[in-house]
Amino acid sequence: MKYCRFELNGRDTYGLVELVAGKEVVTRFLASAPEEAGGELEDLPSKRMSPLALVEAALLAPVRPSKIVCVGRNYREHAAELGNEVPTEPLIFLKPPSSLLAPGGNIRRPQISERTDYEGELGVVISKRCHKVAPEEDVRPYILGYTCVNDFTARDLQNKDDQWTRAKGFDTFCPVGPLVTNEIDPWAGVSVETRVNGAIRQQGNTRDFIFGLDVIVRFISQVMTLFPGDLIATGTPKGVDPVVAGDVIEVSVEGIGTLRNAVVDE
Ligand code: MG
């Protein structure tokens, strides 16, 4: 099942997304936020609406997380390109929910930074309270679905500061969407691709994670309780590079779709 969050007549709402004649269409309203359902997406009550093409919907970020937990250096070649060692355990950091940006929204480059980079990533949306997952416990029931994330980064500030709160935390530095789906299997491998102005810059596959989703979810849950709707950004493949005002970044994850955002100067 696929769903999006969008604004209709001034109201914040969720909709079921289905393929109709080869096009993605919002076909039904969901009665409540999917992360509040606490169970299977398929069981969510919904009601009929006039069909709306996904590309014409006023999309909002499809998640409302209490926190956004990111994994750094989760692909070997990306660790190498920034001159970093391959980590021996997951390296995690936070982005504030205030950094969220809707699909189609403008990423605002702060004047204080001279180098801002895209980082295309697979996003994981949490389904239910998740605390100290046991070594043998399956993490899949804690995952509601998957989306695309751009872990936008002020690279110069990341290098300058001892920690990354500022570099990763500006408003608009976390575009997410366009939808959430439970129809993909990152364990089997899905491609993660980033394009800038149409040219391919990153091409990775979740098969090449240093730490798989089991390790990541279990590791984070030992540190902090994950709540329904929380978002995990799973790390970026090699190919990060700066962008400037006027550039358009597209993050595509196989089976999810494309998250598109333009860059503007603040
Ligand atoms: Mg990242």
PDB file of C-alpha atoms and ligand atoms in Angstrom:
ATOM      1  CA  MET A   1       0.000   0.000   0.000  1.00  0.00           C
ATOM      2  CA  LYS A   2       1.105   3.550  -0.764  1.00  0.00           C
ATOM      3  CA  TYR A   3      -0.063   6.736   0.906  1.00  0.00           C
ATOM      4  CA  CYS A   4       0.706  10.447   0.751  1.00  0.00           C
ATOM      5  CA  ARG A   5      -0.081  13.462   2.899  1.00  0.00           C
ATOM      6  CA  PHE A   6      -1.504  16.510   1.173  1.00  0.00           C
ATOM      7  CA  GLU A   7      -3.463  19.686   1.636  1.00  0.00           C
ATOM      8  CA  LEU A   8      -6.983  19.863   0.301  1.00  0.00           C
ATOM      9  CA  ASN A   9      -9.242  22.874   0.875  1.00  0.00           C
ATOM     10  CA  GLY A  10      -6.886  24.074   3.599  1.00  0.00           C
ATOM     11  CA  ARG A  11      -6.973  20.750   5.426  1.00  0.00           C
ATOM     12  CA  ASP A  12      -4.056  18.470   6.157  1.00  0.00           C
ATOM     13  CA  THR A  13      -5.070  14.980   5.050  1.00  0.00           C
ATOM     14  CA  TYR A  14      -3.759  11.554   4.081  1.00  0.00           C
ATOM     15  CA  GLY A  15      -4.636   9.705   0.920  1.00  0.00           C
ATOM     16  CA  LEU A  16      -4.289   6.245  -0.525  1.00  0.00           C
ATOM     17  CA  VAL A  17      -2.253   6.222  -3.748  1.00  0.00           C
ATOM     18  CA  GLU A  18      -3.099   3.671  -6.442  1.00  0.00           C
ATOM     19  CA  LEU A  19      -2.072   3.063 -10.014  1.00  0.00           C
ATOM     20  CA  VAL A  20      -4.915   3.975 -12.338  1.00  0.00           C
ATOM     21  CA  ALA A  21      -4.290   3.500 -16.058  1.00  0.00           C
ATOM     22  CA  GLY A  22      -0.542   3.625 -15.421  1.00  0.00           C
ATOM     23  CA  LYS A  23      -0.657   6.843 -13.386  1.00  0.00           C
ATOM     24  CA  GLU A  24      -0.398   7.387  -9.652  1.00  0.00           C
ATOM     25  CA  VAL A  25      -3.701   8.704  -8.351  1.00  0.00           C
ATOM     26  CA  VAL A  26      -4.928   9.599  -4.862  1.00  0.00           C
ATOM     27  CA  THR A  27      -8.151   7.581  -4.725  1.00  0.00           C
ATOM     28  CA  ARG A  28      -9.316   7.560  -1.093  1.00  0.00           C
ATOM     29  CA  PHE A  29      -9.014   9.645   2.066  1.00  0.00           C
ATOM     30  CA  LEU A  30      -7.529   7.838   5.037  1.00  0.00           C
ATOM     31  CA  ALA A  31      -9.571   8.364   8.201  1.00  0.00           C
ATOM     32  CA  SER A  32      -6.505   8.978  10.357  1.00  0.00           C
ATOM     33  CA  ALA A  33      -2.744   9.369  10.191  1.00  0.00           C
ATOM     34  CA  PRO A  34      -1.356   5.950   9.207  1.00  0.00           C
ATOM     35  CA  GLU A  35       1.279   6.033  11.942  1.00  0.00           C
ATOM     36  CA  GLU A  36      -1.504   6.373  14.503  1.00  0.00           C
ATOM     37  CA  ALA A  37      -3.173   3.166  13.344  1.00  0.00           C
ATOM     38  CA  GLY A  38      -0.651   1.030  15.202  1.00  0.00           C
ATOM     39  CA  GLY A  39      -0.983  -1.867  12.831  1.00  0.00           C
ATOM     40  CA  GLU A  40      -1.258  -2.909   9.247  1.00  0.00           C
ATOM     41  CA  LEU A  41      -1.732  -0.150   6.717  1.00  0.00           C
ATOM     42  CA  GLU A  42      -4.163  -2.361   4.855  1.00  0.00           C
ATOM     43  CA  ASP A  43      -6.605  -2.261   7.800  1.00  0.00           C
ATOM     44  CA  LEU A  44      -6.936   1.538   7.818  1.00  0.00           C
ATOM     45  CA  PRO A  45     -10.467   2.825   7.285  1.00  0.00           C
ATOM     46  CA  SER A  46     -10.815   5.068   4.239  1.00  0.00           C
ATOM     47  CA  LYS A  47     -13.478   6.793   2.225  1.00  0.00           C
ATOM     48  CA  ARG A  48     -13.940   7.595  -1.402  1.00  0.00           C
ATOM     49  CA  MET A  49     -12.847  10.945  -2.872  1.00  0.00           C
ATOM     50  CA  SER A  50     -12.749  12.385  -6.357  1.00  0.00           C
ATOM     51  CA  PRO A  51      -9.579  10.969  -7.883  1.00  0.00           C
ATOM     52  CA  LEU A  52      -6.636  13.367  -7.842  1.00  0.00           C
ATOM     53  CA  ALA A  53      -3.431  12.793  -9.822  1.00  0.00           C
ATOM     54  CA  LEU A  54      -0.500  12.553  -7.404  1.00  0.00           C
ATOM     55  CA  VAL A  55       1.422  15.107  -9.475  1.00  0.00           C
ATOM     56  CA  GLU A  56      -1.424  17.584  -8.999  1.00  0.00           C
ATOM     57  CA  ALA A  57      -1.809  17.099  -5.239  1.00  0.00           C
ATOM     58  CA  ALA A  58      -0.454  19.803  -2.887  1.00  0.00           C
ATOM     59  CA  LEU A  59       1.887  17.333  -1.238  1.00  0.00           C
ATOM     60  CA  LEU A  60       3.173  17.721   2.307  1.00  0.00           C
ATOM     61  CA  ALA A  61       5.999  15.734   3.906  1.00  0.00           C
ATOM     62  CA  PRO A  62       4.354  12.306   4.424  1.00  0.00           C
ATOM     63  CA  VAL A  63       5.694  11.971   7.973  1.00  0.00           C
ATOM     64  CA  ARG A  64       5.291  13.935  11.218  1.00  0.00           C
ATOM     65  CA  PRO A  65       8.125  12.470  13.289  1.00  0.00           C
ATOM     66  CA  SER A  66       8.987  13.255  16.899  1.00  0.00           C
ATOM     67  CA  LYS A  67      12.587  12.926  15.678  1.00  0.00           C
ATOM     68  CA  ILE A  68      14.605  12.166  12.572  1.00  0.00           C
ATOM     69  CA  VAL A  69      17.474   9.757  13.213  1.00  0.00           C
ATOM     70  CA  CYS A  70      20.165   9.580  10.535  1.00  0.00           C
ATOM     71  CA  VAL A  71      22.887   7.038   9.916  1.00  0.00           C
ATOM     72  CA  GLY A  72      26.224   8.447   8.729  1.00  0.00           C
ATOM     73  CA  ARG A  73      28.690   6.584   6.497  1.00  0.00           C
ATOM     74  CA  ASN A  74      26.581   3.510   5.785  1.00  0.00           C
ATOM     75  CA  TYR A  75      28.091   2.838   2.330  1.00  0.00           C
ATOM     76  CA  ARG A  76      31.818   2.002   2.073  1.00  0.00           C
ATOM     77  CA  GLU A  77      32.484   4.109  -1.010  1.00  0.00           C
ATOM     78  CA  HIS A  78      30.820   7.170   0.518  1.00  0.00           C
ATOM     79  CA  ALA A  79      32.924   6.861   3.714  1.00  0.00           C
ATOM     80  CA  ALA A  80      36.015   6.697   1.470  1.00  0.00           C
ATOM     81  CA  GLU A  81      35.083   9.717  -0.682  1.00  0.00           C
ATOM     82  CA  LEU A  82      34.976  11.949   2.399  1.00  0.00           C
ATOM     83  CA  GLY A  83      38.235  10.458   3.701  1.00  0.00           C
ATOM     84  CA  ASN A  84      36.567   8.617   6.593  1.00  0.00           C
ATOM     85  CA  GLU A  85      37.206   5.131   8.013  1.00  0.00           C
ATOM     86  CA  VAL A  86      34.439   2.557   7.617  1.00  0.00           C
ATOM     87  CA  PRO A  87      32.670   2.664  11.003  1.00  0.00           C
ATOM     88  CA  THR A  88      32.622  -0.440  13.227  1.00  0.00           C
ATOM     89  CA  GLU A  89      29.190   0.380  14.623  1.00  0.00           C
ATOM     90  CA  PRO A  90      26.415   2.636  13.287  1.00  0.00           C
ATOM     91  CA  LEU A  91      27.161   6.349  13.515  1.00  0.00           C
ATOM     92  CA  ILE A  92      23.919   8.152  14.326  1.00  0.00           C
ATOM     93  CA  PHE A  93      22.877  11.779  14.556  1.00  0.00           C
ATOM     94  CA  LEU A  94      19.622  13.753  14.609  1.00  0.00           C
ATOM     95  CA  LYS A  95      17.948  16.270  12.365  1.00  0.00           C
ATOM     96  CA  PRO A  96      15.192  18.374  13.965  1.00  0.00           C
ATOM     97  CA  PRO A  97      11.592  17.945  12.723  1.00  0.00           C
ATOM     98  CA  SER A  98      11.724  21.672  11.877  1.00  0.00           C
ATOM     99  CA  SER A  99      14.093  20.755   8.996  1.00  0.00           C
ATOM    100  CA  LEU A 100      11.326  18.808   7.176  1.00  0.00           C
ATOM    101  CA  LEU A 101      10.409  19.976   3.690  1.00  0.00           C
ATOM    102  CA  ALA A 102       7.559  18.905   1.411  1.00  0.00           C
ATOM    103  CA  PRO A 103       8.101  17.405  -2.032  1.00  0.00           C
ATOM    104  CA  GLY A 104       8.426  20.299  -4.453  1.00  0.00           C
ATOM    105  CA  GLY A 105       9.443  22.757  -1.718  1.00  0.00           C
ATOM    106  CA  ASN A 106      12.521  24.972  -2.014  1.00  0.00           C
ATOM    107  CA  ILE A 107      15.667  24.116  -0.064  1.00  0.00           C
ATOM    108  CA  ARG A 108      17.003  27.400   1.315  1.00  0.00           C
ATOM    109  CA  ARG A 109      20.803  27.642   1.306  1.00  0.00           C
ATOM    110  CA  PRO A 110      21.902  29.668   4.340  1.00  0.00           C
ATOM    111  CA  GLN A 111      24.285  32.498   3.568  1.00  0.00           C
ATOM    112  CA  ILE A 112      26.585  31.312   6.347  1.00  0.00           C
ATOM    113  CA  SER A 113      27.514  28.184   4.341  1.00  0.00           C
ATOM    114  CA  GLU A 114      29.697  28.105   1.240  1.00  0.00           C
ATOM    115  CA  ARG A 115      29.144  24.432   0.455  1.00  0.00           C
ATOM    116  CA  THR A 116      25.798  22.658   0.652  1.00  0.00           C
ATOM    117  CA  ASP A 117      25.478  19.055  -0.552  1.00  0.00           C
ATOM    118  CA  TYR A 118      22.572  16.739  -1.386  1.00  0.00           C
ATOM    119  CA  GLU A 119      22.516  13.246   0.164  1.00  0.00           C
ATOM    120  CA  GLY A 120      19.903  10.928  -1.373  1.00  0.00           C
ATOM    121  CA  GLU A 121      18.773   8.215   1.053  1.00  0.00           C
ATOM    122  CA  LEU A 122      16.164   5.559   1.789  1.00  0.00           C
ATOM    123  CA  GLY A 123      13.900   6.670   4.647  1.00  0.00           C
ATOM    124  CA  VAL A 124      12.265   4.260   7.127  1.00  0.00           C
ATOM    125  CA  VAL A 125       9.009   5.222   8.890  1.00  0.00           C
ATOM    126  CA  ILE A 126       8.401   3.638  12.300  1.00  0.00           C
ATOM    127  CA  SER A 127       5.031   1.929  12.943  1.00  0.00           C
ATOM    128  CA  LYS A 128       4.911   1.454  16.700  1.00  0.00           C
ATOM    129  CA  ARG A 129       6.797   2.212  19.899  1.00  0.00           C
ATOM    130  CA  CYS A 130      10.208   0.594  19.602  1.00  0.00           C
ATOM    131  CA  HIS A 131      12.431   0.244  22.656  1.00  0.00           C
ATOM    132  CA  LYS A 132      15.432  -2.056  23.166  1.00  0.00           C
ATOM    133  CA  VAL A 133      14.705  -4.520  20.371  1.00  0.00           C
ATOM    134  CA  ALA A 134      16.200  -7.895  21.370  1.00  0.00           C
ATOM    135  CA  PRO A 135      19.003  -9.455  19.284  1.00  0.00           C
ATOM    136  CA  GLU A 136      16.764 -12.220  17.926  1.00  0.00           C
ATOM    137  CA  GLU A 137      13.669 -10.024  17.436  1.00  0.00           C
ATOM    138  CA  ASP A 138      12.468  -9.213  13.914  1.00  0.00           C
ATOM    139  CA  VAL A 139      12.538  -5.444  13.264  1.00  0.00           C
ATOM    140  CA  ARG A 140      10.068  -5.551  10.365  1.00  0.00           C
ATOM    141  CA  PRO A 141       6.922  -5.187  12.536  1.00  0.00           C
ATOM    142  CA  TYR A 142       8.340  -1.842  13.708  1.00  0.00           C
ATOM    143  CA  ILE A 143       8.504  -0.526  10.135  1.00  0.00           C
ATOM    144  CA  LEU A 144       5.386   1.101   8.693  1.00  0.00           C
ATOM    145  CA  GLY A 145       6.919   1.817   5.307  1.00  0.00           C
ATOM    146  CA  TYR A 146       9.615   3.556   3.287  1.00  0.00           C
ATOM    147  CA  THR A 147      10.117   6.911   1.629  1.00  0.00           C
ATOM    148  CA  CYS A 148      12.828   9.051  -0.023  1.00  0.00           C
ATOM    149  CA  VAL A 149      14.937  11.470   2.031  1.00  0.00           C
ATOM    150  CA  ASN A 150      17.438  14.150   1.067  1.00  0.00           C
ATOM    151  CA  ASP A 151      19.787  14.557   4.066  1.00  0.00           C
ATOM    152  CA  PHE A 152      20.840  18.017   2.899  1.00  0.00           C
ATOM    153  CA  THR A 153      24.084  19.139   4.548  1.00  0.00           C
ATOM    154  CA  ALA A 154      26.187  22.281   4.953  1.00  0.00           C
ATOM    155  CA  ARG A 155      29.454  20.395   4.371  1.00  0.00           C
ATOM    156  CA  ASP A 156      31.752  23.226   5.414  1.00  0.00           C
ATOM    157  CA  LEU A 157      29.929  23.634   8.719  1.00  0.00           C
ATOM    158  CA  GLN A 158      29.985  19.863   9.237  1.00  0.00           C
ATOM    159  CA  ASN A 159      33.767  19.932   8.891  1.00  0.00           C
ATOM    160  CA  LYS A 160      34.102  23.012  11.082  1.00  0.00           C
ATOM    161  CA  ASP A 161      31.884  21.939  14.007  1.00  0.00           C
ATOM    162  CA  ASP A 162      32.694  19.021  16.324  1.00  0.00           C
ATOM    163  CA  GLN A 163      29.124  17.786  15.939  1.00  0.00           C
ATOM    164  CA  TRP A 164      26.639  18.158  13.142  1.00  0.00           C
ATOM    165  CA  THR A 165      23.546  19.774  14.629  1.00  0.00           C
ATOM    166  CA  ARG A 166      24.061  23.005  12.727  1.00  0.00           C
ATOM    167  CA  ALA A 167      25.310  21.458   9.464  1.00  0.00           C
ATOM    168  CA  LYS A 168      22.347  19.082   9.244  1.00  0.00           C
ATOM    169  CA  GLY A 169      19.679  21.087  11.013  1.00  0.00           C
ATOM    170  CA  PHE A 170      18.737  24.180   9.020  1.00  0.00           C
ATOM    171  CA  ASP A 171      15.062  24.634   8.142  1.00  0.00           C
ATOM    172  CA  THR A 172      14.314  22.922   4.782  1.00  0.00           C
ATOM    173  CA  PHE A 173      17.360  20.581   5.058  1.00  0.00           C
ATOM    174  CA  CYS A 174      15.196  17.443   5.217  1.00  0.00           C
ATOM    175  CA  PRO A 175      13.015  17.015   2.117  1.00  0.00           C
ATOM    176  CA  VAL A 176      10.909  13.823   2.415  1.00  0.00           C
ATOM    177  CA  GLY A 177       8.439  12.046   0.116  1.00  0.00           C
ATOM    178  CA  PRO A 178       6.613  11.956  -2.206  1.00  0.00           C
ATOM    179  CA  LEU A 179       4.844   9.029  -0.513  1.00  0.00           C
ATOM    180  CA  VAL A 180       5.263   6.148   1.917  1.00  0.00           C
ATOM    181  CA  THR A 181       5.024   2.545   0.737  1.00  0.00           C
ATOM    182  CA  ASN A 182       5.251  -0.871   2.360  1.00  0.00           C
ATOM    183  CA  GLU A 183       5.566  -2.562  -1.030  1.00  0.00           C
ATOM    184  CA  ILE A 184       9.363  -2.616  -1.282  1.00  0.00           C
ATOM    185  CA  ASP A 185      11.945  -4.884   0.355  1.00  0.00           C
ATOM    186  CA  PRO A 186      15.236  -3.104   1.140  1.00  0.00           C
ATOM    187  CA  TRP A 187      16.644  -6.414   2.416  1.00  0.00           C
ATOM    188  CA  ALA A 188      16.435  -7.747  -1.134  1.00  0.00           C
ATOM    189  CA  GLY A 189      17.973  -4.516  -2.471  1.00  0.00           C
ATOM    190  CA  VAL A 190      16.417  -1.351  -3.875  1.00  0.00           C
ATOM    191  CA  SER A 191      18.276   1.264  -5.889  1.00  0.00           C
ATOM    192  CA  VAL A 192      18.842   4.776  -4.525  1.00  0.00           C
ATOM    193  CA  GLU A 193      19.598   7.379  -7.189  1.00  0.00           C
ATOM    194  CA  THR A 194      20.159  11.142  -7.077  1.00  0.00           C
ATOM    195  CA  ARG A 195      20.056  13.462 -10.090  1.00  0.00           C
ATOM    196  CA  VAL A 196      20.936  17.144 -10.245  1.00  0.00           C
ATOM    197  CA  ASN A 197      19.361  19.042 -13.150  1.00  0.00           C
ATOM    198  CA  GLY A 198      18.669  15.652 -14.721  1.00  0.00           C
ATOM    199  CA  ALA A 199      22.265  14.312 -14.539  1.00  0.00           C
ATOM    200  CA  ILE A 200      22.878  11.201 -12.426  1.00  0.00           C
ATOM    201  CA  ARG A 201      25.153  11.923  -9.444  1.00  0.00           C
ATOM    202  CA  GLN A 202      24.537   9.027  -7.049  1.00  0.00           C
ATOM    203  CA  GLN A 203      23.642   5.415  -7.749  1.00  0.00           C
ATOM    204  CA  GLY A 204      23.564   3.015  -4.829  1.00  0.00           C
ATOM    205  CA  ASN A 205      21.668  -0.017  -3.649  1.00  0.00           C
ATOM    206  CA  THR A 206      20.508  -0.922  -0.148  1.00  0.00           C
ATOM    207  CA  ARG A 207      22.221  -4.315  -0.653  1.00  0.00           C
ATOM    208  CA  ASP A 208      25.482  -2.424  -0.067  1.00  0.00           C
ATOM    209  CA  PHE A 209      24.583  -1.027   3.366  1.00  0.00           C
ATOM    210  CA  ILE A 210      27.421  -1.519   5.852  1.00  0.00           C
ATOM    211  CA  PHE A 211      24.724  -1.890   8.536  1.00  0.00           C
ATOM    212  CA  GLY A 212      21.429  -3.397   7.436  1.00  0.00           C
ATOM    213  CA  LEU A 213      18.041  -2.287   8.710  1.00  0.00           C
ATOM    214  CA  ASP A 214      18.020  -4.950  11.461  1.00  0.00           C
ATOM    215  CA  VAL A 215      21.241  -3.591  12.915  1.00  0.00           C
ATOM    216  CA  ILE A 216      20.199   0.055  12.511  1.00  0.00           C
ATOM    217  CA  VAL A 217      16.744  -0.218  14.122  1.00  0.00           C
ATOM    218  CA  ARG A 218      18.026  -2.435  16.947  1.00  0.00           C
ATOM    219  CA  PHE A 219      21.003  -0.130  17.565  1.00  0.00           C
ATOM    220  CA  ILE A 220      18.938   3.076  17.699  1.00  0.00           C
ATOM    221  CA  SER A 221      16.327   1.410  19.939  1.00  0.00           C
ATOM    222  CA  GLN A 222      18.990   0.683  22.579  1.00  0.00           C
ATOM    223  CA  VAL A 223      19.673   4.423  22.804  1.00  0.00           C
ATOM    224  CA  MET A 224      16.272   6.081  22.412  1.00  0.00           C
ATOM    225  CA  THR A 225      12.677   4.973  22.159  1.00  0.00           C
ATOM    226  CA  LEU A 226      11.361   5.280  18.619  1.00  0.00           C
ATOM    227  CA  PHE A 227       7.749   6.413  18.327  1.00  0.00           C
ATOM    228  CA  PRO A 228       5.171   5.846  15.576  1.00  0.00           C
ATOM    229  CA  GLY A 229       5.951   8.162  12.666  1.00  0.00           C
ATOM    230  CA  ASP A 230       9.620   8.623  13.538  1.00  0.00           C
ATOM    231  CA  LEU A 231      11.885   8.723  10.505  1.00  0.00           C
ATOM    232  CA  ILE A 232      15.251   7.027   9.998  1.00  0.00           C
ATOM    233  CA  ALA A 233      17.526   8.174   7.142  1.00  0.00           C
ATOM    234  CA  THR A 234      19.705   5.187   6.333  1.00  0.00           C
ATOM    235  CA  GLY A 235      22.822   6.805   4.849  1.00  0.00           C
ATOM    236  CA  THR A 236      23.876   8.029   1.425  1.00  0.00           C
ATOM    237  CA  PRO A 237      25.815   6.307  -1.391  1.00  0.00           C
ATOM    238  CA  LYS A 238      28.951   7.816  -2.915  1.00  0.00           C
ATOM    239  CA  GLY A 239      28.689  10.840  -5.175  1.00  0.00           C
ATOM    240  CA  VAL A 240      27.838  13.683  -2.799  1.00  0.00           C
ATOM    241  CA  ASP A 241      28.617  17.091  -4.254  1.00  0.00           C
ATOM    242  CA  PRO A 242      27.663  20.723  -3.787  1.00  0.00           C
ATOM    243  CA  VAL A 243      24.623  22.387  -5.290  1.00  0.00           C
ATOM    244  CA  VAL A 244      23.808  26.042  -5.748  1.00  0.00           C
ATOM    245  CA  ALA A 245      20.710  28.183  -6.167  1.00  0.00           C
ATOM    246  CA  GLY A 246      18.790  27.196  -9.282  1.00  0.00           C
ATOM    247  CA  ASP A 247      19.761  23.519  -9.115  1.00  0.00           C
ATOM    248  CA  VAL A 248      16.994  20.924  -8.968  1.00  0.00           C
ATOM    249  CA  ILE A 249      17.690  17.770  -6.970  1.00  0.00           C
ATOM    250  CA  GLU A 250      15.804  14.526  -7.543  1.00  0.00           C
ATOM    251  CA  VAL A 251      16.121  11.588  -5.153  1.00  0.00           C
ATOM    252  CA  SER A 252      14.572   8.376  -6.502  1.00  0.00           C
ATOM    253  CA  VAL A 253      14.233   5.128  -4.602  1.00  0.00           C
ATOM    254  CA  GLU A 254      13.127   2.098  -6.597  1.00  0.00           C
ATOM    255  CA  GLY A 255       9.467   1.314  -5.929  1.00  0.00           C
ATOM    256  CA  ILE A 256       8.787   4.586  -4.106  1.00  0.00           C
ATOM    257  CA  GLY A 257       9.128   7.393  -6.650  1.00  0.00           C
ATOM    258  CA  THR A 258      10.976  10.676  -6.985  1.00  0.00           C
ATOM    259  CA  LEU A 259      11.439  13.440  -4.444  1.00  0.00           C
ATOM    260  CA  ARG A 260      12.133  16.704  -6.311  1.00  0.00           C
ATOM    261  CA  ASN A 261      13.274  19.983  -4.713  1.00  0.00           C
ATOM    262  CA  ALA A 262      14.889  23.143  -6.057  1.00  0.00           C
ATOM    263  CA  VAL A 263      17.643  25.041  -4.251  1.00  0.00           C
ATOM    264  CA  VAL A 264      17.336  28.769  -3.596  1.00  0.00           C
ATOM    265  CA  ASP A 265      19.507  31.249  -1.734  1.00  0.00           C
ATOM    266  CA  GLU A 266      18.171  32.391   1.589  1.00  0.00           C
TER     267      GLU A 266
HETATM  268 MG    MG B   1      23.294  11.345   5.270  1.00  0.00          MG
END
